[in-house]
Every structure is written in structure tokens, then in C-alpha cells.
């Protein structure tokens, strides 16, 4: 331990040095510190000189008189604290003074000793300072921004003044200060895509320049998140993530990608911030893919009450009774159009979809038995937790599959062989989810080459050509029969990018989707 002494009377220094020589560590574990406890690296006779020496020499412990020429010991220590110095200090007073003692305690001194100084009191103060230094050195050995934020996330951090002083001195901030969090939800594809998503974020231009931490993982919530601290301009950081990070994630990742931004009044409250963001993600149903959602945007949504579409339900119930799969599909698309025509709260929309399904299920039960009530409940649960219309559509399709009649079967399928008929029905069901010939062949336990040849032989078209046709036909149907926006139609037909969908549509029809809709009406 390096000690610097600042006292008025030079003679007192010799006495203090003799005491320090006699101070021996209490245990063998501290034996290596014996020489350090005796090491006086400097002596000053006034506060101003002492302050300059402390700044220059960086001692571990300062022994200083309260009353000094030029600058008093308390004033010197206050100035050091103002410089973010956490040097340990023992103050020596001529007499007991409550106001002085209180100021000393507020400055975090290891001892406030009244002269003449007793050796046992000095020993206790030096040992106290040494033990505190050891604890701090141990903490610093594992202290990193990443570990700090992980401790916040796990609720393991209860910062005190010493911890805050340490983090401010080392990193320039404390977890009591405000920050922001960027999070990306990946849904069921979290495990498959998290590492790729992490690399997309971390390798983006200028990532980290705005005081952003590395990318963290919250597996239970299926998210990756980044903590931003010491932000000079929160709006600028939000804009960076919106324009630089989010587009790359949405372009390069498959499936559900929900990006959320939230302010943190205190970084230590990270668990509460993430819980709130988990609630915010449901509002993704009202935003386009590729938007960075924040609370201000949610508050700006002028939602209206959702009136249940009884007429569409009647159509769908009649279709179930008649086992008319095509009419059921049309009813569902009418339902999607209806609930997306105006902004409604996510809860109301999901409640409407579940109620609609249960109405159809009740009709079904009057004629047929349900194979698995558990699977039906899983489908309803999937709807209630869906974050995107793609997930809603998948859950609704799974619900229809639970029913014994096949909503994806059409009359002309009867002319096909069982193998190709199944392949066609799989293509109809999953054309909007990027299904490939290889995947279909795997499901049907045949080679890709054999299925490809049989598929083209019996249908007259290749598998990829068929998928493209299904998409184009469905786009036409939605353009003519609904008022869905172009980006909503793109999502329902399997296109992550509405501009790309428009380009493909024009190649096939000679018109852009907006032109086709206008001509049809």
C-alpha cells in the first residue's frame, strides 16, 4: 500500500512513520502486504501541495491533517472527489468536531482520528483501507461492461456509492443513469438464427460508436438485445438503428423479426425494461415489417373498437357445414382484410380470431369428432402469442389442419396420383412460407429427382413454377377482393419485401399490383 502524508508539523511525520513500521498484517494471508503498509511515498506540508502530489503519485492511502495551510484537509479531499478520485483517506483532527466528522464521513474516509493519534486506531484505519482496496481490486478483475449489464439483467446488482464510484471512474457512467435498449425478437427461429442475427448487428457499420454494448441474449424471451449508455443524443441513436441495423436484419433473416426500442430511466432496471418491451412486441401487428417500434409510435396509434364480423362468420360456418375448403379460405382472407382495415388493439384482433375459430369448431363438432382437443388449444395459444401476421396465418392454418376435412384440397386433385396429390396440397399450404422441393420430397420420403419428374409429368408444371403461380393467383385475389395494403399482401403471400413482390408480379402480369387493383375496379 502506497501512503502519502500531508501534515502541518514535519515532526509529526516521523512519529506516524514509526507507527506504520510497527503495523503488521493480522494474518499470514496478508503477509505479502507488510512492506507496502510501511511505504510512505511522499510528504507534504500544505493542502495545495498535497493535492498536486496525490494527483501525480496516485497513492492508495492519504493521511492528512484537517487543518492545513493553503487548503484544508477536508477541502483537499472534496476537490479530489470532484475529480472522481477514490483514494482512501484518514483525517487527523486537533479536536473533536461533529460537523467536521460528518463531512469526513460523507467523503468516505477510512478514519477520523483525534490527536494525539493512537497506534491501535491508526492500525484499524490502515487495515480497513487495505481490505477495501483488496475488495475493489477483486471486483475490478471481473468488472466489465458486459458483466455489469448481465448482472443487471439477472437482478443480481444492488449498486451502492462505492460501486457507482468505481464504474464512473473506470467506464465513465453508473447503472443509476439513463440509457436505452434495442431488442430483436426472433420467435420460434431464435435458436437457428440468433448467431447470424448477432453477427449482422455487431458487424454493421459504426456499431458500438454510440456507446452500445455487445449483443446479449435472453433465451427465455427468444430475443437478442443491446444496451446503450452515455448517450449524448437518444434520437440520433434510434435513427441509426432504424436506418442501419433493422433493414439488414429484416433483409437477411427469415420468419418473424420484431425490432423494439425502449428508454431506460435507470440501466439497473433492465429486467423491467425488457418486460415492458415484451408487452410492446404484440403491437407489431399494427406496424410494417422493418419498423423499429417504440412507445411513442404505439401511443400514436389511434385504435378504434373492433366490431365482430358476424356476416363473415356466417359464411365460414356454412362453408364448414358444406365441407367447402375454398370458401373457408376466402372467408379467412375476408376476415384478415376486415380486422386490418382499421387500427385495432392487438388484444382485440387476437380475441376476434380465436372467437371466429371457436365458432367454426362448434359447427364442426355437430357432425364430426375432434381428434385432439389439446392440439386445438395449442393453435389458440399460438394465435394469442403471435407477433406477426405470418405467425397468425400459420396458427390459423394449423387449426384448419386439425379438422378432418382438408381446406387445401381442391376438386381437380382427384386426377393426381396419391404422391403428387400430397405434394400439391403441401405446396398450397406452405407456398407463402418458402417451402422447397427438397423439403416436400423429405416429407414424402422420396428422392427430390423422382418427385420433380412426377410432379411435372402429372401437373404439367415444375414445382417452383407452381409455387410462383400460387403466389401470383393469391395476390390477384387479395388485390381484387380485399382492401389490404400492398405490404400486408406481400406478407400473406410469402414476400418479405413488398417491392420485390411488385417486381415479380409485374413480370408475370405486365402491371404493378396497384395498377392491377385499379384496373380491376
CSV table of C-alpha atoms in Angstrom, one decimal, residues 312 315-317 319-320 323-337 356 360 393 396-397 400-401 405-413 424-425 427-432 470 473-474 477-478 481-482 484 492:
chain,number,residue,atom,x,y,z
A,312,UNK,CA,-68.1,-13.3,-42.4
A,315,UNK,CA,-70.3,-17.5,-44.4
A,316,UNK,CA,-67.5,-19.6,-42.9
A,317,UNK,CA,-69.9,-21.7,-40.8
A,319,UNK,CA,-68.7,-23.5,-45.6
A,320,UNK,CA,-67.7,-25.8,-42.8
A,323,UNK,CA,-67.0,-29.0,-46.3
A,324,UNK,CA,-66.1,-26.3,-48.9
A,325,UNK,CA,-62.4,-25.7,-48.3
A,326,UNK,CA,-62.1,-23.0,-51.0
A,327,UNK,CA,-64.9,-21.0,-49.4
A,328,UNK,CA,-63.4,-21.3,-46.0
A,329,UNK,CA,-60.1,-19.9,-47.3
A,330,UNK,CA,-62.0,-17.0,-48.9
A,331,UNK,CA,-63.8,-16.3,-45.6
A,332,UNK,CA,-60.5,-16.2,-43.7
A,333,UNK,CA,-59.0,-13.8,-46.2
A,334,UNK,CA,-62.0,-11.6,-45.8
A,335,UNK,CA,-61.5,-11.8,-42.0
A,336,UNK,CA,-57.9,-10.7,-42.3
A,337,UNK,CA,-58.9,-7.9,-44.5
A,356,UNK,CA,-64.0,-16.9,-35.1
A,360,UNK,CA,-66.3,-22.8,-36.8
A,393,UNK,CA,-51.6,-17.2,-40.6
A,396,UNK,CA,-54.9,-20.4,-38.3
A,397,UNK,CA,-53.7,-23.0,-41.0
A,400,UNK,CA,-57.8,-25.9,-40.1
A,401,UNK,CA,-55.5,-28.9,-40.4
A,405,UNK,CA,-61.6,-32.1,-43.9
A,406,UNK,CA,-58.6,-30.7,-45.9
A,407,UNK,CA,-59.1,-27.0,-46.7
A,408,UNK,CA,-56.1,-27.2,-49.0
A,409,UNK,CA,-57.7,-29.9,-51.2
A,410,UNK,CA,-59.3,-29.0,-54.5
A,411,UNK,CA,-61.6,-31.0,-56.8
A,412,UNK,CA,-59.0,-31.4,-59.7
A,413,UNK,CA,-56.6,-33.1,-57.2
A,424,UNK,CA,-49.6,-30.3,-54.5
A,425,UNK,CA,-51.5,-29.9,-51.2
A,427,UNK,CA,-47.3,-26.6,-51.8
A,428,UNK,CA,-50.8,-25.0,-51.5
A,429,UNK,CA,-50.5,-24.9,-47.7
A,430,UNK,CA,-46.9,-23.7,-47.4
A,431,UNK,CA,-46.3,-21.7,-50.6
A,432,UNK,CA,-46.2,-18.5,-48.5
A,470,UNK,CA,-50.0,-19.9,-56.3
A,473,UNK,CA,-53.0,-16.0,-58.0
A,474,UNK,CA,-53.4,-15.2,-54.3
A,477,UNK,CA,-57.4,-12.5,-55.3
A,478,UNK,CA,-56.3,-10.2,-52.4
A,481,UNK,CA,-61.3,-9.0,-53.1
A,482,UNK,CA,-59.8,-7.0,-50.2
A,484,UNK,CA,-55.3,-4.9,-47.7
A,492,UNK,CA,-49.6,-13.0,-46.6
